[in-house]
Amino acid sequence: MIRSVALVRVAAVSVLAALVLGGCAKDTVRYGDARGVETVTNQFGSTDLQMIAEAMTRSLLDAPVVTAHNLPIVTVQEVRNKTSEYIDTRAITDSIRAELQKSGKVRFAVDAAGMSNQREEIDRQQDDEYYDREQVAEKGRMVGAQYRLEGNITSIVKQAKDIKDVYYKFNLQMWNIRNGLLEWTDEKEIRKTTTKG
Amino acid sequence: MQTRRLLLLALLVSVSGCATFRGYDEELRATLTRAGTGDVEGAIRTLERNNRGDDKDLLYYLERGELERLGARYDLSNDAWLHATERVNGWETAAATNPARLGGTLAAYTLNDKLLPYEGHDYEKVMLTTRIALNHLARGNWDDARVAIRQTHEREAVIAQARAREYERIREQAEQQGARIGLKDINGYPVETIDNPEVNALRNGYQSAISHYLAGFVYEALGEPSLAAAGYRQAIELRPDTPLLEQALAGLDERVAAPDDGSSEVLFLIETGLAPARVSRQFSLPIPIDRRLVLVSVSFPVLHTPLAPFLPAALQVDGQTWPVAEVTSIDTMARRALQDEMPGIMLRGFIRSTGKAVAQYQAQRQADLRRRRGDGSGGAALDVAAIALMIGSMTTESADERAWRSLPANVLIARGKLPRGLHHVTLPTPAGGRGVAVNIEGRYAFIGLRLIGDHLFPMLPEAPATQRAPGHLPASLPREALLAPRTEHAG
Amino acid sequence: MMVVLVALLAAGCAAKKGFEREGFAFGCPIGDSKVGSMEDLIETKVTLEGRRTNVIVTELRCTMSGDLMKIEANLNNDAGQIRRVAYKFRWMDREGMRVGEEEAWKPVLMYEKSNNVVAALAPSGKAADFRLIVMGQD
């Protein structure tokens, strides 16, 4: 009797406490550091994206094909996602392209995904008589890329009771389109471990 | 003092007992019976009758959206589901920022689980965004479908985190309070309905192969193979040994790179049956009172399948046989969800019954004491209190039956290439083949077919959003022309 | 024998700044500041921000790769436990203005009693000076 009454009392108090504590807590929204170290979960996150983009860019800028100062023209192809996580690899290649472009040492040709928009715009200018004929973009003037960037991202996930370990490997390659030679390649590895408790 | 407190408690228990008396199973059975005959309008009317208040809850919007979808009114369906999403978002924010707020109010611990605001079972939250995506696909809005699919990924992640924490907490709480009872301790509980190899083979109760496969298909259609690959891969992991799923991943790069040859990659989504019902049943649970284990009657939900499962093996497309494979069983997911929820339900039931049993025990003991002391009226009052408590606990003690009932039980797919234009599709049903003409356009096309009983609801891509006007024909009628029931049984 | 000795002596002198250009120490740009040793260089170039850590920078070297500055820094964890830090480089042009966006923090795990060499390349040829910023993550 005594035990069960005490038990109910303990239960009631703990439930009440949870309610009171929970009820009073207010959600706050604050701006954070977009480039801060993010370790909310061990899924692919913003820090990983930034680290990969930065490492790849800097490595590529140091490659002979770029340091030779001939402003190579590059197109970005698909980075294959071989993990089972939803990683938007286009977000990674977009970041790499933006950083490379800012360095002023690489130029980019329109990629396959952007080609239909490009074609449409040229057609539109060509077909519309409201445009100045002299300045209209002509067909057959686009410059093809000399090099293409492609890559893949893989992961190995290991999970035990209280630990989850994820290893990511991002590989990027730059191929010479004309002769099919591999001009540059680099890898970035990331390991993340979550432990409970 | 003691007397007054007990009387108050008795009053409280019996009064709120009336307020919580709502049998969801019964309510929905009528609604779904109507829907099963193709009378979507009637089903919606029944649902409305049962939800007259202004402040409609999540469950109402879930069912309403599904019924509108059956009527091929995708806009109205998504309107309802948008309301549902708002409510789920509220839960999501709470789960992400303050997990302590979840998992039970005082009322649930003292009176009834039904006093918990309905938050939706996890698989329902995931299915909600998946079905919003289906509506967008039916209307040809692939970009909007992509948004809904991304929400699905995010929601899954939130659920995973919240549940890991919650189950941990419940286990600790249960241990602290000596409530070390398992499913098998509930006398007569049909354990095998929620604990069997099929149920245990699922990774969890909320991730489904169909949600991820659909994500893969949408990403593929939008030219994002790297995301599509992840979707197909997840689907394969969630539902291993299904060739149809494996083929999707194997041929992905080839399909994306191939030039447009004038044909369409068509995905048929075939949904059959209805999600299982939770029905309240009384069981006895051993509760420690006065250092002895006393069997107390407690209600727990038991799963009940409303329609016999039907899994068509093939689909006839222009006379050709297309293989059909089951990719997700929402029925099994619901069972797994209940299995995962049971520790929490049992803990609350345990605390509740202990409280009630102790109060009853005390009232009776006090009454006996008073009577022995010669205080007849005090004893009588306490007797009344004890009886009130007993009646109160009988009325309040019924399990939470709420669940999204209009969801399908089984989800199957068929996929292949078809030239653009009109095609004739026949789906076998328990009552013979049902035919439907579909118009295929674009490089990727999506066709939904829903079967409830032997009534086929086609969700065709070109279906216009009809305005509902008074005296409008039952939603299935306008497409009667397309629905030429055939006698041959294609299965 | 004698020749070797002279060569060695000469090399010794070279390491003592003899061969360094004006305004550079260990290949790194130092401007007008007085840098007489590795410790001085580290003091002018390394900043601790946010949470303090006892992981320290023990060496810093710079070189040019084309027109891009390349830096290597040695991090040392002298403690008997694993330490986690994050670092980033901040790049400045000749006028001391920031070059490019602020870099992302890069987390590093340092085993007990260990060293770790981190390397960086300037984001563009405009970068003429830098700071290495270290923050504790434990």
Coordinates of N, CA and C in Angstrom, one line a residue, chain C residues 20 24-30 35 37-47 56-63 69-76 87-89 91 116-120 129-134:
Chain C
E20 N 66.6 35.2 -46.7 CA 65.2 35.7 -46.8 C 65.2 37.0 -47.5
F24 N 60.0 39.2 -45.2 CA 59.5 37.8 -45.2 C 60.3 37.0 -44.1
A25 N 59.6 36.1 -43.5 CA 60.3 35.2 -42.5 C 59.7 33.8 -42.7
F26 N 60.6 32.8 -42.9 CA 60.2 31.5 -43.2 C 59.3 31.4 -44.4
G27 N 59.5 32.3 -45.4 CA 58.7 32.4 -46.6 C 57.4 33.2 -46.4
C28 N 57.1 33.5 -45.1 CA 55.8 34.1 -44.9 C 56.0 35.6 -44.9
P29 N 55.0 36.3 -45.4 CA 55.1 37.8 -45.4 C 54.9 38.3 -44.0
I30 N 55.8 39.3 -43.6 CA 55.7 39.8 -42.2 C 55.6 41.3 -42.2
V35 N 60.4 40.1 -36.8 CA 60.3 38.6 -36.5 C 61.7 38.0 -36.5
S37 N 62.3 35.0 -34.8 CA 62.3 33.5 -34.6 C 60.9 33.0 -35.0
M38 N 60.9 31.6 -35.0 CA 59.6 31.0 -35.4 C 58.5 31.4 -34.4
E39 N 58.9 31.6 -33.1 CA 57.9 31.9 -32.1 C 57.3 33.3 -32.4
D40 N 58.2 34.2 -32.9 CA 57.7 35.6 -33.2 C 56.7 35.5 -34.4
L41 N 57.1 34.7 -35.4 CA 56.2 34.5 -36.6 C 54.9 34.0 -36.2
I42 N 54.9 32.9 -35.3 CA 53.6 32.3 -34.9 C 52.8 33.3 -34.1
E43 N 53.5 34.1 -33.3 CA 52.7 35.1 -32.5 C 52.0 36.1 -33.4
T44 N 52.7 36.5 -34.5 CA 52.1 37.5 -35.4 C 51.0 36.9 -36.3
K45 N 51.1 35.6 -36.6 CA 50.2 35.1 -37.6 C 49.0 34.2 -37.0
V46 N 49.2 33.7 -35.8 CA 48.2 32.8 -35.2 C 47.3 33.5 -34.2
T47 N 46.1 33.4 -34.3 CA 45.1 34.0 -33.4 C 44.2 32.9 -32.8
I56 N 48.7 23.9 -29.7 CA 49.4 25.0 -30.2 C 50.0 24.8 -31.6
V57 N 50.3 26.0 -32.2 CA 51.0 25.9 -33.5 C 52.5 26.0 -33.2
T58 N 53.2 25.0 -33.7 CA 54.6 25.0 -33.4 C 55.5 25.4 -34.6
E59 N 55.0 25.3 -35.8 CA 55.8 25.7 -36.9 C 54.8 26.3 -38.0
L60 N 55.4 27.1 -38.8 CA 54.6 27.8 -39.8 C 55.6 28.1 -41.0
R61 N 55.2 27.7 -42.2 CA 56.1 27.9 -43.3 C 55.2 28.3 -44.5
C62 N 55.8 29.2 -45.3 CA 55.1 29.7 -46.5 C 55.9 29.5 -47.7
T63 N 55.2 29.3 -48.8 CA 55.9 29.3 -50.1 C 55.0 29.7 -51.2
M69 N 49.8 31.9 -52.6 CA 50.6 31.6 -51.3 C 50.1 30.3 -50.8
K70 N 51.1 29.5 -50.4 CA 50.8 28.2 -49.8 C 51.4 28.1 -48.4
I71 N 50.6 27.6 -47.5 CA 51.0 27.7 -46.1 C 50.9 26.3 -45.5
E72 N 51.9 26.0 -44.6 CA 51.8 24.7 -43.9 C 52.0 25.1 -42.4
A73 N 51.1 24.6 -41.6 CA 51.3 24.8 -40.1 C 51.3 23.5 -39.4
N74 N 52.1 23.4 -38.4 CA 52.1 22.2 -37.6 C 51.4 22.5 -36.3
L75 N 50.4 21.7 -36.0 CA 49.6 21.8 -34.8 C 50.1 20.7 -33.8
N76 N 50.3 21.1 -32.6 CA 50.8 20.1 -31.6 C 49.8 20.0 -30.4
Y87 N 40.1 25.0 -37.3 CA 40.9 26.1 -37.7 C 40.4 26.7 -39.0
K88 N 40.9 27.9 -39.3 CA 40.6 28.4 -40.7 C 41.7 29.5 -40.9
F89 N 41.8 29.8 -42.2 CA 42.8 30.9 -42.6 C 42.0 32.1 -43.0
W91 N 42.5 35.5 -45.2 CA 43.4 36.0 -46.2 C 43.2 37.5 -46.4
N116 N 50.0 17.4 -36.1 CA 49.2 17.4 -37.3 C 49.5 18.5 -38.2
V117 N 49.9 18.3 -39.5 CA 50.2 19.4 -40.4 C 49.0 19.7 -41.2
V118 N 48.6 21.0 -41.1 CA 47.5 21.4 -41.9 C 48.1 22.4 -43.0
A119 N 47.5 22.3 -44.2 CA 48.1 23.0 -45.3 C 46.9 23.9 -45.9
A120 N 47.3 25.0 -46.5 CA 46.3 25.8 -47.2 C 46.9 26.5 -48.3
D129 N 48.7 38.3 -47.5 CA 49.0 38.1 -46.1 C 47.9 37.2 -45.5
F130 N 48.1 36.6 -44.3 CA 47.1 35.7 -43.8 C 47.2 35.7 -42.3
R131 N 46.2 35.1 -41.7 CA 46.1 34.8 -40.2 C 45.6 33.3 -40.1
L132 N 46.2 32.6 -39.2 CA 45.7 31.3 -38.9 C 44.9 31.4 -37.6
I133 N 43.6 31.0 -37.7 CA 42.8 31.1 -36.5 C 42.4 29.7 -36.0
V134 N 42.6 29.5 -34.7 CA 42.4 28.2 -34.0 C 41.4 28.4 -32.9

